[in-house]
CSV table of C-alpha atoms in Angstrom, one decimal:
chain,number,residue,atom,x,y,z
A,1,MET,CA,0.0,0.0,0.0
A,2,GLU,CA,1.3,3.4,-1.0
A,3,LEU,CA,0.6,6.5,1.0
A,4,SER,CA,1.4,10.2,0.5
A,5,VAL,CA,3.3,12.0,3.2
A,6,TYR,CA,1.5,15.3,4.3
A,7,LYS,CA,2.9,18.5,5.6
A,8,ILE,CA,1.3,20.0,8.8
A,9,ASP,CA,-0.5,22.5,6.6
A,10,GLY,CA,-2.4,19.7,4.9
A,11,SER,CA,-0.6,19.8,1.6
A,12,GLU,CA,1.2,16.9,0.1
A,13,SER,CA,5.0,16.9,0.5
A,14,GLY,CA,5.5,15.0,-2.8
A,15,LYS,CA,7.0,12.0,-1.0
A,16,LYS,CA,5.3,8.6,-1.4
A,17,VAL,CA,5.8,5.8,1.1
A,18,VAL,CA,5.1,2.1,0.5
A,19,LEU,CA,3.9,0.5,3.7
A,20,ASP,CA,5.7,-2.8,4.5
A,21,GLU,CA,3.4,-5.7,3.9
A,22,LYS,CA,4.8,-7.7,6.8
A,23,VAL,CA,3.5,-4.9,9.2
A,24,PHE,CA,0.5,-3.3,7.5
A,25,GLY,CA,-0.6,-6.1,5.2
A,26,ILE,CA,-0.3,-9.5,6.8
A,27,GLU,CA,-2.2,-12.3,5.1
A,28,ASN,CA,-4.3,-13.5,8.0
A,29,PRO,CA,-5.1,-11.0,10.7
A,30,ASN,CA,-5.9,-12.8,13.8
A,31,ASP,CA,-9.0,-11.5,15.7
A,32,HIS,CA,-8.5,-13.9,18.7
A,33,ALA,CA,-4.9,-12.7,19.1
A,34,ILE,CA,-6.2,-9.1,19.2
A,35,TYR,CA,-8.8,-10.1,21.8
A,36,LEU,CA,-6.2,-11.7,24.0
A,37,ASP,CA,-3.8,-8.8,23.8
A,38,VAL,CA,-6.5,-6.2,24.5
A,39,LEU,CA,-7.6,-8.3,27.5
A,40,ASN,CA,-4.0,-8.6,28.7
A,41,TYR,CA,-3.6,-4.8,28.5
A,42,LEU,CA,-6.8,-4.0,30.3
A,43,ALA,CA,-6.1,-6.6,33.0
A,44,ALA,CA,-2.7,-5.1,33.7
A,45,GLN,CA,-4.4,-1.7,34.3
A,46,ARG,CA,-6.5,-3.0,37.1
A,47,GLN,CA,-5.2,-2.0,40.6
A,48,GLY,CA,-6.5,-5.2,42.3
A,49,THR,CA,-6.8,-3.4,45.6
A,50,SER,CA,-10.5,-4.2,46.4
A,51,LYS,CA,-10.9,-5.6,49.9
A,52,THR,CA,-13.7,-6.5,52.2
A,53,LYS,CA,-13.5,-7.9,55.8
A,54,ASP,CA,-14.5,-11.4,56.6
A,55,ARG,CA,-15.8,-12.6,59.9
A,56,SER,CA,-12.3,-12.9,61.3
A,57,GLU,CA,-11.6,-9.2,60.7
A,58,VAL,CA,-14.7,-7.3,61.7
A,59,ALA,CA,-14.7,-5.6,65.1
A,60,TYR,CA,-17.4,-7.4,67.1
A,61,SER,CA,-17.5,-9.3,70.3
A,62,THR,CA,-17.2,-13.1,70.1
A,63,LYS,CA,-19.7,-13.6,72.9
A,64,LYS,CA,-22.3,-16.2,72.2
A,65,LEU,CA,-25.7,-14.5,71.6
A,66,GLY,CA,-27.9,-17.0,73.4
A,67,ARG,CA,-28.0,-20.6,74.6
A,68,GLN,CA,-27.4,-23.4,72.1
A,69,LYS,CA,-30.9,-25.0,72.4
A,70,GLY,CA,-34.3,-23.9,73.5
A,71,GLY,CA,-34.2,-20.4,72.2
A,72,GLY,CA,-36.9,-20.9,69.6
A,73,GLY,CA,-34.6,-19.9,66.7
A,74,ALA,CA,-31.4,-20.7,64.9
A,75,ARG,CA,-28.3,-21.1,66.9
A,76,HIS,CA,-25.7,-18.4,66.7
A,77,GLY,CA,-22.2,-18.1,68.1
A,78,SER,CA,-21.1,-14.6,67.1
A,79,LEU,CA,-22.4,-11.3,65.7
A,80,LYS,CA,-19.6,-11.6,63.1
A,81,ALA,CA,-21.6,-14.0,61.0
A,82,ASN,CA,-22.4,-12.7,57.6
A,83,ILE,CA,-26.2,-12.9,58.1
A,84,PHE,CA,-26.0,-10.0,60.6
A,85,VAL,CA,-25.8,-6.4,59.7
A,86,GLY,CA,-22.2,-5.3,60.0
A,87,GLY,CA,-21.0,-8.9,59.9
A,88,GLY,CA,-18.1,-10.2,57.8
A,89,ARG,CA,-18.6,-10.7,54.1
A,90,VAL,CA,-18.4,-14.2,52.7
A,91,PHE,CA,-16.2,-14.7,49.6
A,92,GLY,CA,-15.5,-11.0,49.3
A,93,PRO,CA,-12.8,-9.5,47.1
A,94,LYS,CA,-9.2,-9.7,48.2
A,95,PRO,CA,-6.1,-7.9,46.9
A,96,ARG,CA,-4.9,-9.7,43.8
A,97,ASP,CA,-2.9,-9.3,40.6
A,98,TYR,CA,-5.1,-9.5,37.5
A,99,SER,CA,-2.3,-9.5,35.0
A,100,PHE,CA,-1.4,-12.6,33.1
A,101,LYS,CA,1.3,-13.7,30.8
A,102,LEU,CA,0.9,-13.6,27.0
A,103,ASN,CA,3.5,-14.9,24.6
A,104,LYS,CA,5.6,-12.4,22.7
A,105,LYS,CA,4.7,-13.9,19.4
A,106,VAL,CA,1.0,-13.6,20.2
A,107,LYS,CA,1.3,-10.0,21.2
A,108,GLN,CA,3.3,-9.2,18.0
A,109,LEU,CA,0.6,-11.0,15.9
A,110,ALA,CA,-2.1,-8.9,17.6
A,111,ARG,CA,-0.3,-5.6,16.9
A,112,LEU,CA,0.4,-6.5,13.2
A,113,SER,CA,-3.3,-7.6,12.8
A,114,ALA,CA,-4.5,-4.3,14.3
A,115,LEU,CA,-2.2,-2.3,12.0
A,116,THR,CA,-3.3,-4.3,9.0
A,117,TYR,CA,-7.0,-3.6,9.8
A,118,LYS,CA,-6.3,0.1,10.1
A,119,ALA,CA,-4.4,0.1,6.7
A,120,GLN,CA,-7.3,-1.8,5.1
A,121,ASP,CA,-9.8,0.8,6.4
A,122,GLY,CA,-7.7,3.7,5.1
A,123,ALA,CA,-7.3,5.0,8.6
A,124,ILE,CA,-3.6,5.7,8.5
A,125,THR,CA,-2.1,9.1,7.7
A,126,LEU,CA,1.6,9.9,7.3
A,127,VAL,CA,2.9,13.3,8.3
A,128,GLU,CA,6.3,15.0,8.0
A,129,PRO,CA,8.3,15.2,11.2
A,130,PHE,CA,7.5,18.5,13.0
A,131,ALA,CA,8.3,20.2,16.2
A,132,MET,CA,6.3,22.6,18.5
A,133,GLU,CA,8.1,25.5,20.2
A,134,ALA,CA,5.7,25.4,23.1
A,135,PRO,CA,2.7,23.4,24.2
A,136,LYS,CA,-0.2,24.8,22.2
A,137,THR,CA,-3.4,22.7,22.1
A,138,LYS,CA,-5.0,24.9,19.5
A,139,GLU,CA,-2.0,24.6,17.2
A,140,LEU,CA,-2.2,20.8,17.5
A,141,LEU,CA,-5.9,20.8,16.7
A,142,THR,CA,-5.2,22.9,13.7
A,143,ILE,CA,-2.6,20.4,12.4
A,144,LEU,CA,-5.0,17.5,12.9
A,145,ALA,CA,-7.7,19.4,11.1
A,146,ASN,CA,-5.4,20.3,8.2
A,147,ILE,CA,-4.4,16.6,7.6
A,148,LYS,CA,-8.1,15.6,8.0
A,149,ALA,CA,-7.3,13.1,10.7
A,150,GLY,CA,-11.0,13.1,11.7
A,151,ASP,CA,-12.9,14.5,14.6
A,152,ARG,CA,-13.1,11.1,16.4
A,153,LYS,CA,-10.4,9.3,18.3
A,154,VAL,CA,-6.9,10.0,16.9
A,155,LEU,CA,-3.7,8.2,17.9
A,156,VAL,CA,-0.5,10.1,17.1
A,157,VAL,CA,2.6,8.0,17.0
A,158,LEU,CA,6.0,9.8,17.3
A,159,PRO,CA,9.4,8.2,16.6
A,160,GLU,CA,10.7,9.7,19.9
A,161,ASN,CA,9.4,11.6,22.8
A,162,SER,CA,8.3,15.3,22.3
A,163,ASP,CA,7.2,17.0,25.5
A,164,ASN,CA,5.5,19.9,23.7
A,165,ILE,CA,3.5,17.7,21.4
A,166,PHE,CA,2.5,15.5,24.3
A,167,LEU,CA,1.5,18.4,26.6
A,168,SER,CA,-0.5,20.0,23.7
A,169,SER,CA,-2.7,16.8,23.5
A,170,ARG,CA,-3.1,16.3,27.3
A,171,ASN,CA,-6.4,18.1,27.5
A,172,LEU,CA,-7.9,16.6,24.4
A,173,GLN,CA,-10.2,13.7,25.2
A,174,ASN,CA,-10.1,12.2,21.7
A,175,VAL,CA,-6.4,12.7,20.9
A,176,LYS,CA,-3.7,10.4,22.3
A,177,VAL,CA,0.1,10.9,21.7
A,178,ILE,CA,2.5,8.1,22.2
A,179,THR,CA,6.0,7.1,21.0
A,180,VAL,CA,6.6,4.1,18.8
A,181,ASP,CA,8.0,2.3,21.8
A,182,GLU,CA,4.6,2.6,23.6
A,183,ILE,CA,2.4,1.4,20.7
A,184,ASN,CA,0.1,-1.4,21.6
A,185,THR,CA,-2.9,-3.3,20.3
A,186,TYR,CA,-5.4,-1.6,22.6
A,187,ALA,CA,-4.3,1.9,21.6
A,188,ILE,CA,-4.5,1.0,17.9
A,189,MET,CA,-7.9,-0.6,18.1
A,190,ASN,CA,-9.3,2.1,20.4
A,191,ALA,CA,-8.5,4.9,17.8
A,192,ASN,CA,-10.5,5.6,14.7
A,193,SER,CA,-7.5,6.9,12.8
A,194,LEU,CA,-3.7,6.7,13.2
A,195,VAL,CA,-1.4,9.6,12.5
A,196,LEU,CA,2.2,8.3,12.0
A,197,ILE,CA,5.1,10.7,11.9
A,198,ASP,CA,7.2,9.7,8.8
A,199,GLY,CA,9.8,7.2,10.0
A,200,VAL,CA,7.6,5.4,12.5
A,201,GLN,CA,6.6,2.9,9.8
A,202,ASP,CA,10.3,2.0,9.2
A,203,ILE,CA,10.9,1.5,12.9
A,204,LEU,CA,7.9,-0.9,13.2
A,205,ALA,CA,9.1,-2.8,10.1
A,206,ALA,CA,12.6,-3.2,11.5
A,207,ARG,CA,11.3,-4.7,14.7
A,208,VAL,CA,9.3,-7.5,13.0
A,209,LYS,CA,11.2,-10.8,13.1
């Protein structure tokens, strides 16, 4: 697939780039690999700090409420039982780690599948490298409007970190700026369009084994 490289004013630079088929045009995109990688990413974001007290942890007396027999009701040994208000919870959540291991080849297949789908949908735009002298949200919005990246979720991928570009996007709900080292399946699939700074496609191609 051949794409034109745009300038930040929206005009074509005259440069054409052929996207590497082993990154943006694999033969069999794998939906299940995408599902697993997205699930892996979301699981890793969970704090896993939810906690409730069981009957051994609530602050109540352990004195027996009444005699064992002859009371006319069920026998009870403690107010800590879960059937009483304020008692311990049964099978409540405990602190845990939700993350799980996913093989590197599966993660790579998922990323390549996601990039292939975006290429097939025509949702990838290449832009000449640019710099911002200061964080300006309005300036970044103007650039995205010029290259017609769309008014929905946009993922901007930089070859290296740029504080000014990142800070310019921080207040924009539908714009996310990451470096090529941070690219992942979830970010790709969560965006409606990808804006790749020229050179990112070569870095991605070089990393495919």
